[in-house]
Coordinates of C-alpha atoms in Angstrom, one line a residue:
M216 CA -7.3 -4.4 -12.5
G217 CA -5.0 -5.4 -15.3
D218 CA -4.8 -6.2 -19.0
H219 CA -6.8 -9.3 -18.4
D220 CA -9.4 -8.0 -16.1
D221 CA -12.4 -8.1 -18.4
S222 CA -11.5 -11.8 -19.0
L223 CA -12.5 -12.4 -15.4
S224 CA -15.6 -10.3 -15.6
T225 CA -16.9 -11.8 -18.8
A226 CA -15.7 -15.4 -18.4
S227 CA -19.1 -16.4 -17.0
R228 CA -21.1 -15.2 -20.0
N229 CA -21.7 -17.3 -23.0
G230 CA -23.3 -17.0 -26.4
D231 CA -26.8 -17.9 -25.2
D232 CA -27.0 -14.9 -22.9
S233 CA -29.5 -12.2 -23.8
A234 CA -28.3 -8.8 -24.8
A235 CA -29.6 -7.4 -21.5
A236 CA -27.5 -9.9 -19.6
M237 CA -24.5 -9.0 -21.7
D238 CA -24.9 -5.4 -20.7
S239 CA -25.3 -6.1 -17.0
P240 CA -22.3 -6.7 -14.7
P241 CA -21.9 -10.2 -13.2
M242 CA -23.1 -10.7 -9.6
H243 CA -20.1 -10.8 -7.3
P244 CA -20.0 -13.6 -4.7
I245 CA -19.1 -11.1 -1.9
S246 CA -21.9 -8.5 -1.8
C247 CA -19.9 -5.7 -0.3
M248 CA -17.4 -6.0 -3.2
Q249 CA -20.1 -5.6 -6.0
G250 CA -19.5 -1.9 -6.5
A251 CA -15.7 -2.2 -6.5
F252 CA -16.0 -5.1 -8.9
E253 CA -18.2 -3.2 -11.3
E254 CA -15.8 -0.2 -11.2
S255 CA -12.9 -2.5 -12.0
I256 CA -14.8 -3.9 -15.0
M257 CA -15.4 -0.4 -16.3
E258 CA -11.7 0.5 -15.9
S259 CA -10.6 -2.7 -17.7
I260 CA -12.6 -1.7 -20.9
D261 CA -11.8 2.0 -20.7
P262 CA -8.9 2.7 -23.1
N263 CA -8.1 5.9 -21.2
S264 CA -7.8 4.2 -17.8
E265 CA -4.4 4.2 -16.3
E266 CA -3.0 0.8 -15.2
A267 CA -3.3 0.6 -11.4
A268 CA -0.6 -1.9 -11.0
T269 CA 3.0 -0.7 -10.3
S270 CA 5.3 -0.8 -13.3
K271 CA 7.4 -3.9 -13.6
D272 CA 10.5 -1.7 -13.5
T273 CA 9.9 -0.9 -9.8
P274 CA 12.8 1.4 -8.5
T275 CA 14.8 0.1 -5.5
V276 CA 13.7 1.0 -2.0
Q277 CA 16.6 3.5 -1.8
A278 CA 15.5 5.2 -5.0
R279 CA 11.9 5.4 -3.9
R280 CA 12.9 7.0 -0.6
Q281 CA 15.2 9.5 -2.3
Q282 CA 12.5 10.4 -4.8
L283 CA 10.0 10.8 -2.0
L284 CA 12.2 13.3 -0.1
A285 CA 13.4 15.1 -3.2
E286 CA 10.2 15.6 -5.2
K287 CA 7.4 17.6 -3.7
D288 CA 4.6 15.8 -5.5
Y289 CA 6.0 12.3 -5.5
N290 CA 3.8 9.8 -3.7
N291 CA 3.4 6.3 -5.2
S292 CA 0.8 5.0 -2.8
Y293 CA -2.4 3.4 -4.1
T294 CA -4.4 5.9 -2.0
V295 CA -2.8 9.0 -3.7
R296 CA -3.1 7.5 -7.2
W297 CA -6.8 6.7 -6.5
R298 CA -7.5 10.2 -5.2
R299 CA -6.0 11.7 -8.3
K300 CA -8.3 9.6 -10.5
P301 CA -11.5 11.5 -11.4
G302 CA -14.6 9.5 -10.7
A303 CA -13.0 6.6 -8.9
R304 CA -15.0 5.5 -5.9
Y305 CA -13.2 2.4 -4.7
H306 CA -9.7 1.9 -3.5
P307 CA -7.5 0.0 -5.9
L308 CA -6.7 -2.8 -3.4
W309 CA -10.4 -3.3 -2.7
K310 CA -10.9 -3.7 -6.5
L311 CA -7.9 -6.0 -6.7
V312 CA -9.2 -8.4 -4.0
A313 CA -12.7 -8.2 -5.7
Q314 CA -11.1 -9.5 -8.9
I315 CA -9.3 -12.3 -7.1
A316 CA -12.4 -13.4 -5.3
F317 CA -14.4 -13.4 -8.5
G318 CA -11.7 -15.5 -10.2
V319 CA -12.1 -18.1 -7.4
H320 CA -15.9 -17.9 -7.9
L321 CA -15.6 -18.7 -11.6
L322 CA -13.6 -21.8 -10.8
H323 CA -15.9 -22.8 -7.9
H324 CA -19.0 -22.8 -10.1
Q325 CA -17.2 -23.9 -13.3
L326 CA -18.3 -20.7 -15.1
A327 CA -15.0 -19.9 -16.8
K328 CA -14.5 -20.4 -20.5
S329 CA -11.0 -21.4 -19.7
D330 CA -9.8 -22.4 -16.2
A331 CA -6.2 -22.0 -17.4
E332 CA -6.9 -18.3 -18.3
V333 CA -8.5 -17.6 -15.0
V334 CA -5.6 -19.2 -13.1
K335 CA -3.2 -17.1 -15.2
I336 CA -5.1 -13.9 -14.3
L337 CA -5.3 -14.9 -10.6
K338 CA -1.5 -15.4 -10.5
S339 CA -1.0 -11.8 -11.9
H340 CA -3.3 -10.4 -9.2
V341 CA -1.6 -12.4 -6.5
N342 CA 1.8 -11.1 -7.7
E343 CA 0.5 -7.6 -7.5
M344 CA -0.7 -8.0 -3.9
D345 CA 2.6 -9.7 -2.9
G346 CA 4.5 -6.9 -4.6
F347 CA 2.6 -4.3 -2.7
C348 CA 3.3 -6.1 0.6
K349 CA 7.0 -6.4 -0.2
R350 CA 7.4 -2.7 -1.2
S351 CA 5.5 -1.5 1.8
A352 CA 7.7 -3.5 4.2
E353 CA 10.8 -2.2 2.5
D354 CA 9.7 1.4 2.6
F355 CA 8.7 1.2 6.2
E356 CA 12.0 -0.5 7.3
L357 CA 14.2 2.0 5.4
A358 CA 12.2 5.0 6.8
I359 CA 12.5 3.7 10.3
A360 CA 16.2 3.2 9.9
D361 CA 16.6 6.6 8.4
I362 CA 14.6 8.4 11.1
Q363 CA 16.2 6.5 13.9
E364 CA 19.7 7.4 12.7
R365 CA 18.8 11.0 12.6
I366 CA 17.4 10.8 16.2
N367 CA 20.6 9.2 17.4
Y368 CA 22.7 11.9 15.7
L369 CA 20.7 14.9 16.9
R370 CA 20.2 13.5 20.4
L371 CA 23.9 13.9 21.2
P372 CA 24.0 17.7 21.5
L373 CA 21.0 17.7 23.8
E374 CA 22.7 15.2 26.1
H375 CA 25.4 17.9 26.6
V376 CA 23.1 21.0 26.6
Q377 CA 25.6 23.3 28.4
I378 CA 28.2 22.8 25.7
F379 CA 25.5 23.0 23.0
D380 CA 24.2 26.3 24.3
I381 CA 27.7 27.8 24.4
M382 CA 28.2 26.7 20.8
L383 CA 24.9 28.3 19.8
D384 CA 26.4 31.7 20.6
D385 CA 28.4 31.3 17.5
R386 CA 26.2 32.8 14.7
Q387 CA 27.6 30.5 12.0
F388 CA 27.0 27.4 14.1
R389 CA 23.5 28.6 15.0
T390 CA 22.6 29.2 11.4
S391 CA 23.8 25.7 10.4
I392 CA 21.6 24.3 13.1
I393 CA 18.5 26.2 12.0
D394 CA 19.1 25.4 8.3
G395 CA 19.7 21.7 9.1
N396 CA 16.5 21.6 11.2
E397 CA 14.5 23.0 8.3
K398 CA 15.8 20.3 6.0
I399 CA 15.0 17.6 8.6
E400 CA 11.5 19.0 9.2
H401 CA 10.9 18.6 5.5
I402 CA 12.0 15.0 5.7
V403 CA 9.7 14.4 8.7
G404 CA 6.8 16.0 6.9
R405 CA 7.3 14.0 3.7
T406 CA 7.8 10.8 5.6
A407 CA 4.7 11.3 7.7
K408 CA 2.5 12.0 4.7
A409 CA 3.8 8.9 2.9
M410 CA 3.3 6.9 6.1
N411 CA -0.3 8.0 6.5
D412 CA -1.1 7.2 2.9
S413 CA 0.5 3.8 3.2
L414 CA -1.4 3.0 6.4
H415 CA -4.6 3.8 4.6
D416 CA -3.6 1.4 1.8
I417 CA -2.7 -1.3 4.4
G418 CA -6.0 -0.8 6.3
T419 CA -8.0 -1.2 3.1
G420 CA -6.0 -4.2 2.0
L421 CA -6.6 -5.8 5.4
E422 CA -10.3 -5.1 5.3
A423 CA -10.7 -6.6 1.8
T424 CA -8.5 -9.6 2.7
Q425 CA -10.7 -10.4 5.7
E426 CA -13.8 -10.4 3.5
F427 CA -12.0 -12.7 1.1
T428 CA -11.1 -15.0 3.9
K429 CA -14.7 -15.2 5.0
Y430 CA -15.7 -16.1 1.5
L431 CA -13.1 -18.9 1.2
D432 CA -14.2 -20.3 4.5
K433 CA -17.8 -20.2 3.4
I434 CA -17.3 -22.1 0.2
G435 CA -14.9 -24.6 1.8
G436 CA -12.8 -26.9 -0.3
Q437 CA -15.2 -29.8 -0.9
W438 CA -15.9 -28.6 -4.5
T439 CA -12.3 -29.4 -5.4
E440 CA -12.4 -33.0 -4.4
G441 CA -11.2 -35.2 -7.2
N442 CA -9.5 -32.4 -9.0
Q443 CA -5.9 -32.0 -7.8
E444 CA -5.4 -28.7 -9.7
L445 CA -8.4 -27.0 -8.2
S446 CA -7.6 -28.3 -4.8
G447 CA -4.1 -26.8 -5.1
I448 CA -5.5 -23.5 -6.2
Y449 CA -8.0 -23.3 -3.3
T450 CA -5.3 -24.3 -0.8
A451 CA -3.0 -21.7 -2.3
M452 CA -5.7 -19.0 -2.1
C453 CA -6.3 -19.8 1.5
G454 CA -2.6 -19.5 2.2
N455 CA -2.4 -16.2 0.3
S456 CA -5.3 -14.8 2.2
D457 CA -3.8 -15.8 5.6
G458 CA -0.4 -14.5 4.6
W459 CA -1.7 -11.2 3.5
D460 CA -3.7 -10.8 6.7
R461 CA -0.6 -11.4 8.8
C462 CA 1.5 -9.2 6.6
F463 CA -0.9 -6.3 6.7
K464 CA -1.1 -6.5 10.5
A465 CA 2.7 -6.6 10.7
L466 CA 2.9 -3.6 8.4
Q467 CA 0.5 -1.7 10.7
L468 CA 2.9 -2.3 13.5
K469 CA 5.8 -1.0 11.4
G470 CA 3.8 2.1 10.5
N471 CA 2.9 2.7 14.1
K472 CA 6.5 2.4 15.1
L473 CA 7.5 4.9 12.4
G474 CA 4.9 7.3 13.7
V475 CA 6.3 7.1 17.2
I476 CA 9.9 7.9 16.2
L477 CA 8.7 10.7 13.9
V478 CA 7.2 12.3 17.0
Q479 CA 10.4 11.8 18.9
L480 CA 12.4 13.4 16.1
G481 CA 10.0 16.3 16.0
S482 CA 10.4 16.9 19.7
I483 CA 14.2 16.9 19.3
L484 CA 13.9 19.5 16.5
N485 CA 11.6 21.6 18.6
E486 CA 14.0 21.6 21.5
M487 CA 17.0 22.5 19.3
S488 CA 15.0 25.3 17.6
K489 CA 13.9 26.7 21.0
R490 CA 17.5 26.8 22.3
A491 CA 18.7 28.4 19.0
G492 CA 16.0 31.0 19.5
V493 CA 17.1 31.7 23.0
A494 CA 20.6 32.2 21.8
V495 CA 19.5 34.8 19.3
A496 CA 17.6 36.7 21.9

């Protein structure tokens, strides 16, 4: 899943392998990741394949939100980019974790031509996963704050409905309410779409991470005894896996919270639109 991906996928092959072995993909240590791993290999050697990782020049969370609300087709989730990619069968985060697990597998069985190169690639993949978690948390937190602020603002008129209904008799005021509601409905729709795509990313990442955790538990750390560097890598990978698991679960809670307040905002908009309709009648 990066510029170095085929280094991971071919590091276990040597000059004594037959031509048939060279043409066959390596066996992945986690059987359910075999397909995703093979797809990631094909992508790494395809010159037309788009880089799945987010650009290093990642816009700020404020810029991402503004872009999401302003541009009809903007959606930077892994899920959407995956769906737009013809022929792709596996989610990018599933392929990313498959690459990480295979890197550990190479170190575990001493199959790498260069441990240092494998470690370098692992670090880039870990950074990508960490970056995804960080961006997702930022996006959810800003969206929650934005939607909650709109709820607080729009709730006030409905707490004084008699005055609000009188004000709706004024055509100009009524028009401003209807126009404003349409803009907020757009914001709700765009936020909800992005939220659902992000939750799909998060659910996939959690599922893949849990499979990776099982693999790490299965191989244990005994193979690193006597090698401080490998011991440190294994310990770090266990820590990463545990951290991602907790982060994904926390992100699911944030996403669920955002979903709840989006429904609340939608209910307020419906009530205001209903009262504006009554005033017209």
